[in-house]
């Protein structure tokens, strides 16, 4: 395409017109919305619309002369391909939590120049760090401008899909009980009001769900609680009358979505407002009057929803079994098709696997876009095949499939790697070293309250021993029929915070990987739950936790180099496969049953 008429270049030119019209010198467009969501409704996909980069994480900075997209290693190959010819330069960040773009802005702009960023989508904690970095460089910050709005003709409006209730029996804790627990936390710190702005917190607390965000069953809203009631700020018409009536019975009344800032501004002097600085935007914080005392702490709901109850755990196990059965049906179909000489693409894998999940009881939708990566595409951790760009599954090598489902009783996320044709010794070595990392962490016991980042190195150690590593985190929290990525725990290289303490009931992924650009990728992922374990000395040295592996699907043993595994590792894998067989056999028959029996045979040491 002629660079003069490149759509991306034209859009950035329009943005630069807005820069000049408002007398600012640069704009930061984060991957964010007013609820600081990871996955964004179309209205707030400005970074993607402007740059053409479709990754879920990244920050775009546009000056009058330059444009740069900041992304971490999960997206480097993808970004390089999507930014080619756009005039947008890729700046490679060393981690997803990097603030490298702040340093770039400070170097690129001159003292006295102005950076704009929409304060309505800028997190409060991030705003503080950005303001400090710019102040040191003598750069001014404006947060009262939405330059994306000025540059984006026909920008999508608010999502209109209706809200629905997450009902019993799967919603095992009543809305009134959840509200009472949050109000008890408010009372413990003397808070008279509490603003909940993150979509998954609102959905969990009110036992409501929606479809405003692809693959995440949430809806766009703010919730302002006081000691007796609360107001849910949501687009008009989204909440059915019967649901609104039940909310009102629990003291929650509806208000127009756009009135949240005004409601904060109307808080009386002497009020004490609880907000989570990592889960509220600067724009909302600035609406709070000076006479209102603000307490900054983690949302009580964020901590509460991360700790699944025993009843929720029972439904999660059922969802995992149904998901595992769907996987058996798919893999049996897939392997039989290849044996018949059928030609499948990465797109076919997505379609056929999703179709099998849709047959399972309680299935609502996918928990994220399926990643089916054949060979070199498997080396892209967040790869997604499209009709314009996909690979056929043919020849010899490794096929990586990362997928998951949303069920009324839980959220699943699983990655498996399968051999197609002949697998080389090098590929087997990579696969086995990643598997050793998965096994090492899965078998770990640790004191209750251990900061989750401390566990990260356990999964990396088998790879580190061979000079290998991976750029993403080892594990993320997972919601209960909610977001597939959920805090506060994170098994990663993140700097540990008190809220990241591991507690019983938390569901987390374990997913070490190894990626060889242009060749293949390996990632083996299970979801696990923290459970209490009795120690030989009856907890004399404190309570201990271990992981219950929730995911139920065979780990392919044809890729394993058994010489790299110890007897204890083989025993764990055989025991896992025995459990998978026992739990899934009642749910499958025919070819899927035969496939399950083959793939759960003990490893021949």
Coordinates of C-alpha atoms in Angstrom, one line a residue, residues 272-493:
X272 CA -14.7 9.0 53.9
X273 CA -14.3 7.3 50.5
X274 CA -12.6 4.0 49.9
X275 CA -10.9 3.6 46.5
X276 CA -8.4 1.2 45.1
X277 CA -5.7 3.3 43.4
X278 CA -4.9 0.4 41.0
X279 CA -8.6 0.0 40.1
X280 CA -9.8 3.6 39.6
X281 CA -9.0 6.2 37.0
X282 CA -7.5 9.7 37.6
X283 CA -10.6 11.2 36.2
X284 CA -12.8 9.7 38.8
X285 CA -10.4 10.5 41.6
X286 CA -10.3 14.2 40.5
X287 CA -14.1 14.4 40.8
X288 CA -13.9 13.8 44.6
X289 CA -14.4 17.1 46.5
X290 CA -11.5 18.4 48.7
X291 CA -13.6 18.0 51.8
X292 CA -14.0 14.2 51.4
X293 CA -11.3 12.1 53.0
X294 CA -10.0 9.4 50.5
X295 CA -8.6 6.1 51.7
X296 CA -6.6 4.2 49.2
X297 CA -6.6 0.4 49.7
X298 CA -7.3 -2.6 47.6
X299 CA -11.0 -3.3 46.8
X300 CA -12.4 -5.7 49.4
X301 CA -14.2 -7.4 46.6
X302 CA -10.9 -8.1 44.8
X303 CA -9.6 -10.1 47.7
X304 CA -13.0 -11.8 48.4
X305 CA -13.6 -13.0 44.9
X306 CA -10.1 -14.4 44.6
X307 CA -10.8 -16.9 47.4
X308 CA -13.3 -19.4 46.0
X309 CA -15.7 -21.0 48.5
X310 CA -15.8 -24.8 48.9
X311 CA -19.2 -24.7 47.1
X312 CA -17.7 -22.7 44.2
X313 CA -14.8 -25.1 44.1
X314 CA -17.2 -28.0 43.6
X315 CA -18.7 -26.3 40.6
X316 CA -15.3 -25.4 39.2
X317 CA -14.3 -29.1 39.3
X318 CA -17.5 -29.9 37.4
X319 CA -16.7 -27.3 34.8
X320 CA -13.2 -28.6 34.5
X321 CA -14.5 -32.1 33.8
X322 CA -16.9 -30.9 31.2
X323 CA -14.1 -28.9 29.5
X324 CA -11.8 -31.9 29.6
X325 CA -14.5 -34.0 28.0
X326 CA -14.8 -31.5 25.2
X327 CA -11.1 -31.6 24.7
X328 CA -11.2 -35.4 24.4
X329 CA -13.9 -35.2 21.8
X330 CA -12.0 -32.7 19.8
X331 CA -8.6 -34.4 19.9
X332 CA -10.1 -37.7 19.0
X333 CA -11.8 -36.1 16.0
X334 CA -8.6 -34.2 15.1
X335 CA -6.3 -37.2 15.2
X336 CA -8.8 -39.4 13.3
X337 CA -9.1 -36.7 10.6
X338 CA -5.3 -36.5 10.2
X339 CA -5.0 -40.2 10.0
X340 CA -7.6 -40.2 7.1
X341 CA -5.4 -37.6 5.3
X342 CA -7.7 -34.7 5.9
X343 CA -6.1 -31.2 5.8
X344 CA -6.8 -29.0 8.8
X345 CA -5.8 -25.4 9.4
X346 CA -5.3 -23.5 12.6
X347 CA -8.7 -21.9 11.9
X348 CA -10.3 -25.4 11.7
X349 CA -8.9 -26.2 15.1
X350 CA -10.5 -23.1 16.6
X351 CA -13.8 -23.8 15.0
X352 CA -14.0 -27.5 15.8
X353 CA -12.7 -27.2 19.4
X354 CA -15.2 -24.4 20.1
X355 CA -18.0 -26.5 18.7
X356 CA -17.2 -29.3 21.1
X357 CA -17.2 -26.9 24.0
X358 CA -20.6 -25.6 23.0
X359 CA -22.1 -29.1 23.5
X360 CA -21.1 -29.2 27.2
X361 CA -23.6 -28.4 30.0
X362 CA -23.3 -24.9 31.4
X363 CA -21.1 -23.6 28.6
X364 CA -21.6 -19.9 27.9
X365 CA -18.7 -18.9 25.7
X366 CA -15.0 -18.9 25.2
X367 CA -12.8 -17.4 28.0
X368 CA -10.4 -15.9 25.4
X369 CA -9.7 -16.2 21.7
X370 CA -8.3 -19.6 21.0
X371 CA -4.6 -19.7 20.3
X372 CA -3.8 -22.5 17.8
X373 CA -0.2 -22.2 16.7
X374 CA 1.5 -24.6 14.3
X375 CA 5.3 -24.6 14.6
X376 CA 6.6 -21.1 14.2
X377 CA 3.2 -19.6 15.1
X378 CA 3.4 -21.5 18.4
X379 CA 6.5 -19.3 19.2
X380 CA 4.1 -16.3 19.4
X381 CA 2.6 -16.5 22.9
X382 CA -0.5 -14.4 22.0
X383 CA -0.9 -15.6 18.4
X384 CA -4.3 -15.7 16.8
X385 CA -5.0 -17.2 13.4
X386 CA -7.1 -15.0 11.1
X387 CA -8.7 -15.7 7.7
X388 CA -6.0 -13.4 6.2
X389 CA -3.1 -15.2 8.0
X390 CA -3.1 -18.8 9.2
X391 CA -1.1 -22.0 8.8
X392 CA -2.1 -25.5 7.6
X393 CA -1.2 -28.4 9.9
X394 CA 1.0 -30.5 7.8
X395 CA 4.5 -32.0 7.9
X396 CA 6.3 -32.8 11.2
X397 CA 6.4 -30.7 14.3
X398 CA 4.6 -29.3 17.3
X399 CA 1.1 -27.8 17.6
X400 CA 0.4 -25.5 20.5
X401 CA -3.3 -25.0 21.5
X402 CA -4.2 -22.6 24.3
X403 CA -7.9 -22.3 24.9
X404 CA -10.6 -22.0 27.5
X405 CA -14.3 -21.7 28.2
X406 CA -16.7 -19.8 30.3
X407 CA -19.1 -22.0 32.2
X408 CA -21.8 -21.1 34.7
X409 CA -19.7 -22.9 37.3
X410 CA -16.3 -21.7 36.4
X411 CA -13.7 -20.4 33.9
X412 CA -11.2 -22.7 32.2
X413 CA -7.8 -22.0 30.6
X414 CA -5.6 -24.9 29.3
X415 CA -2.5 -25.2 27.0
X416 CA -1.3 -28.4 25.5
X417 CA 1.3 -29.2 22.8
X418 CA 0.8 -32.1 20.5
X419 CA 3.2 -33.9 18.1
X420 CA 2.3 -34.1 14.5
X421 CA 4.2 -36.6 12.5
X422 CA 7.8 -37.1 13.7
X423 CA 9.2 -35.0 16.5
X424 CA 12.9 -34.2 16.8
X425 CA 15.1 -34.8 19.8
X426 CA 15.5 -31.1 20.1
X427 CA 11.7 -30.6 20.3
X428 CA 11.4 -33.4 22.8
X429 CA 14.0 -31.8 25.0
X430 CA 12.3 -28.4 24.9
X431 CA 8.9 -30.0 25.7
X432 CA 10.3 -32.0 28.6
X433 CA 12.1 -29.1 30.2
X434 CA 8.9 -27.0 30.1
X435 CA 7.0 -30.0 31.5
X436 CA 9.5 -30.2 34.3
X437 CA 8.7 -26.6 35.2
X438 CA 5.0 -27.3 35.2
X439 CA 5.5 -30.4 37.4
X440 CA 8.0 -28.6 39.8
X441 CA 5.5 -25.9 40.7
X442 CA 2.5 -28.2 40.7
X443 CA 4.1 -30.3 43.3
X444 CA 5.2 -27.4 45.5
X445 CA 4.1 -26.9 49.1
X446 CA 4.4 -23.4 50.7
X447 CA 3.4 -21.5 53.8
X448 CA 0.0 -19.8 53.7
X449 CA 0.5 -16.1 52.9
X450 CA 3.5 -16.6 50.7
X451 CA 3.7 -13.8 48.2
X452 CA 2.8 -15.4 44.9
X453 CA 5.7 -13.9 42.9
X454 CA 8.1 -15.9 45.2
X455 CA 6.9 -19.1 43.5
X456 CA 7.8 -18.0 40.0
X457 CA 11.4 -19.2 40.0
X458 CA 10.3 -22.7 40.9
X459 CA 8.8 -23.2 37.5
X460 CA 11.7 -21.5 35.7
X461 CA 14.5 -23.4 37.5
X462 CA 14.5 -26.5 35.2
X463 CA 14.8 -24.1 32.2
X464 CA 17.3 -21.9 33.8
X465 CA 19.5 -24.9 34.5
X466 CA 19.9 -25.2 30.7
X467 CA 20.3 -21.4 30.1
X468 CA 16.7 -21.0 28.9
X469 CA 13.8 -18.8 30.0
X470 CA 10.5 -17.3 28.8
X471 CA 9.3 -13.7 28.8
X472 CA 5.8 -13.9 30.3
X473 CA 4.7 -14.6 33.8
X474 CA 4.2 -18.2 35.1
X475 CA 0.7 -17.8 36.4
X476 CA -2.3 -15.6 36.7
X477 CA -5.4 -15.7 38.9
X478 CA -8.6 -16.9 37.3
X479 CA -12.2 -15.8 38.0
X480 CA -15.3 -17.8 38.8
X481 CA -17.3 -17.4 35.6
X482 CA -15.5 -14.1 35.3
X483 CA -12.3 -12.8 33.8
X484 CA -9.7 -15.4 32.8
X485 CA -7.1 -13.0 34.1
X486 CA -7.8 -12.0 37.7
X487 CA -5.8 -10.5 40.6
X488 CA -4.5 -10.0 43.0
X489 CA -2.2 -13.0 42.9
X490 CA 0.4 -13.3 40.1
X491 CA 3.1 -15.9 39.8
X492 CA 5.5 -13.8 37.9
X493 CA 8.6 -11.5 38.2

